[in-house]
Coordinates of N, CA and C in Angstrom, one line a residue:
X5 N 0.8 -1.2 0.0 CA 0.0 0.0 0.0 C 0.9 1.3 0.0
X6 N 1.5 1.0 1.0 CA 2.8 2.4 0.6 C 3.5 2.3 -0.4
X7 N 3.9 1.5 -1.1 CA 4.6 1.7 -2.4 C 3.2 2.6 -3.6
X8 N 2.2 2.0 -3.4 CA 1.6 2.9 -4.2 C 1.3 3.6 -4.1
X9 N 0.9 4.5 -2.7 CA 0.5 5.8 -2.5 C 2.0 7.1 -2.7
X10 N 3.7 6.4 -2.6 CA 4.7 6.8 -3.1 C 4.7 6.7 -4.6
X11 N 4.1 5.9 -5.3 CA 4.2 6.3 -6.8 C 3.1 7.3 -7.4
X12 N 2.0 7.3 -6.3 CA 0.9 8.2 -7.2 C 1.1 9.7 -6.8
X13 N 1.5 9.6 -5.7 CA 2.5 11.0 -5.1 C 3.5 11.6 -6.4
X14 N 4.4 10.6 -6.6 CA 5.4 10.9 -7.5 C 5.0 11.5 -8.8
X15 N 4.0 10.7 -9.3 CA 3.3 10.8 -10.7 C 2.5 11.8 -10.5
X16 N 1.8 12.3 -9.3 CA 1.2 13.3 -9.6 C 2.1 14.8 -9.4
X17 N 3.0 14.3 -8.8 CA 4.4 15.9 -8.7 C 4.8 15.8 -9.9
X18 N 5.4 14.8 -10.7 CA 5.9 14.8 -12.0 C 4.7 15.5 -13.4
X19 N 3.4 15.0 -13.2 CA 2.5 16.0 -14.1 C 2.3 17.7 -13.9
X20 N 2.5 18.0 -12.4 CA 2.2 19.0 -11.7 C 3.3 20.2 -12.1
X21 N 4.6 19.2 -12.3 CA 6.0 20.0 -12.7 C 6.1 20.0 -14.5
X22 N 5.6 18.9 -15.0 CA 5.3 19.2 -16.5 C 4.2 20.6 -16.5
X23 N 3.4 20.4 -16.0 CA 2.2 21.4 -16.1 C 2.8 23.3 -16.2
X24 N 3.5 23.2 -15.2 CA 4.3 24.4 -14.7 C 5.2 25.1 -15.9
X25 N 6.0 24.0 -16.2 CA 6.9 24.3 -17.2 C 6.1 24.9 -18.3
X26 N 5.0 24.4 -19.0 CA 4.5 24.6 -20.2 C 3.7 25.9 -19.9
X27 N 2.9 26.4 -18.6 CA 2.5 27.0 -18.3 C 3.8 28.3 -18.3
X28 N 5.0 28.2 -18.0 CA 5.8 29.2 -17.9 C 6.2 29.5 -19.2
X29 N 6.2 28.6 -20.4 CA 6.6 29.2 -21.6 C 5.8 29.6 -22.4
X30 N 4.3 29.6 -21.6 CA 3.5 30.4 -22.3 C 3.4 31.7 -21.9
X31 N 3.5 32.0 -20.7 CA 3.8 33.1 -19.9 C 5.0 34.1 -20.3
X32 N 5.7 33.4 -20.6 CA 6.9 34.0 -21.7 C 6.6 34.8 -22.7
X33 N 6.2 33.5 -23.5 CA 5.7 34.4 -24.8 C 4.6 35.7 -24.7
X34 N 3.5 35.4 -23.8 CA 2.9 36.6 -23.5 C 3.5 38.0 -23.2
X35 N 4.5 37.4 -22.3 CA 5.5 38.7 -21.9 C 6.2 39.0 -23.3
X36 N 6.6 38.3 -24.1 CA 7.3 38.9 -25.2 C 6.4 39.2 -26.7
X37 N 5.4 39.1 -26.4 CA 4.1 40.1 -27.6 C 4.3 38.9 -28.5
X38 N 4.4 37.1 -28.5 CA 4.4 35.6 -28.5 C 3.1 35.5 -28.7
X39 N 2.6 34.4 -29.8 CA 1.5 33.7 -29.3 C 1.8 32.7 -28.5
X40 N 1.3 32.3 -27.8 CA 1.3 31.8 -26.7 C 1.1 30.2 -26.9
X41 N 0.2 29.7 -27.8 CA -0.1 28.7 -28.1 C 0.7 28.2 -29.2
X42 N 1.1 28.9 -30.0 CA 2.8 28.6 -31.1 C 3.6 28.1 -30.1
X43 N 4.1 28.7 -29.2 CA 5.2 28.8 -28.4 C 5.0 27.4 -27.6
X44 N 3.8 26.9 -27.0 CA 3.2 25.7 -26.3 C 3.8 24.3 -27.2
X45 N 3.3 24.5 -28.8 CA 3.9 23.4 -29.7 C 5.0 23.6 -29.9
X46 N 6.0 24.3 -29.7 CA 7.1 24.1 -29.9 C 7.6 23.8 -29.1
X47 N 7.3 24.2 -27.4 CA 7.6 23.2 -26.5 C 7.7 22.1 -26.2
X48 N 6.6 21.3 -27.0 CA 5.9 20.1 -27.1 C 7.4 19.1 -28.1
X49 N 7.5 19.5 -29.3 CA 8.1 19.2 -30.5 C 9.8 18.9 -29.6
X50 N 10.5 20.3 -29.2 CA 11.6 20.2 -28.6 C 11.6 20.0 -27.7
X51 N 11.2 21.1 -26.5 CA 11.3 20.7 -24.7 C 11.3 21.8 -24.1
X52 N 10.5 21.8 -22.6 CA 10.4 23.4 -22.8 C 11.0 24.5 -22.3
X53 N 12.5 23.6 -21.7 CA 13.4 24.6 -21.5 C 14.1 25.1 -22.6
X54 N 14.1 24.2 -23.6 CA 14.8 24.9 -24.6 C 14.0 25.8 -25.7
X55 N 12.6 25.9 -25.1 CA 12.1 26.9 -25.9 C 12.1 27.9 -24.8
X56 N 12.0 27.9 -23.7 CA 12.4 29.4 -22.7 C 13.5 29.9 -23.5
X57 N 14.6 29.0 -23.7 CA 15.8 29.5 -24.0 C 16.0 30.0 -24.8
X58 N 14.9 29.9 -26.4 CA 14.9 30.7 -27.6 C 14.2 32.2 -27.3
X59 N 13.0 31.8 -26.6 CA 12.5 32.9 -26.2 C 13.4 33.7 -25.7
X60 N 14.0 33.7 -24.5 CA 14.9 34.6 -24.0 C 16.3 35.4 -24.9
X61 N 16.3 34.6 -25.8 CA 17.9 34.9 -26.6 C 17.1 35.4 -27.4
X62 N 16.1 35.2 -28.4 CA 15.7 35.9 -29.7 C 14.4 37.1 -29.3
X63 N 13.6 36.7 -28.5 CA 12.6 37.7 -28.1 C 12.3 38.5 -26.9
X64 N 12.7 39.6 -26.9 CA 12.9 40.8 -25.9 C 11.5 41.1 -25.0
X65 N 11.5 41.2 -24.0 CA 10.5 41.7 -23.2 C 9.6 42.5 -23.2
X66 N 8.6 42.9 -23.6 CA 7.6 44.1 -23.6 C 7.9 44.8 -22.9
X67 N 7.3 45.9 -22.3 CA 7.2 46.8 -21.2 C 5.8 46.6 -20.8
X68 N 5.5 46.5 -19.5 CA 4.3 46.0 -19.2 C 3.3 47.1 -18.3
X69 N 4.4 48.4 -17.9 CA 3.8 49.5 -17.8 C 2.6 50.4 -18.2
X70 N 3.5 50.6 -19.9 CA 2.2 51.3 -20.8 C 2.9 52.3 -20.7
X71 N 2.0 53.2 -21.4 CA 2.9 55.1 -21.4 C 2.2 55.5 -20.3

């Protein structure tokens, strides 16, 4: 019984921490004037630190201010 209430624990932190990631590189893109859902499949295709990574080296940050 404890081995499986340690795997469903596990597996559910492991979806929770995929969840986050994809959710941060969408949040990215938003911040950088990204569609947001482009940016999600390409996450998907490579991985989604390595699309933070494009994001941050090729596309600059908005200003989120305003005038």
């Amino acid at each position: 019984m404890i081995e499986f209430t340690v795997t469903l624990l596990i597996l559910i932190g492991g979806i929770w921490l995929i969840w986050q990631l994809f959710a941060l590189v969408g949040d990215m893109a938003e911040r950088r004037g990204q569609d947001r859902f482009l940016w999600q499949v390409v996450a998907v295709f490579i991985n989604p630190i390595s699309a933070m990574i494009l994001l941050w080296v090729f596309c600059s940050a908005e200003d989120a201010s305003g005038p």
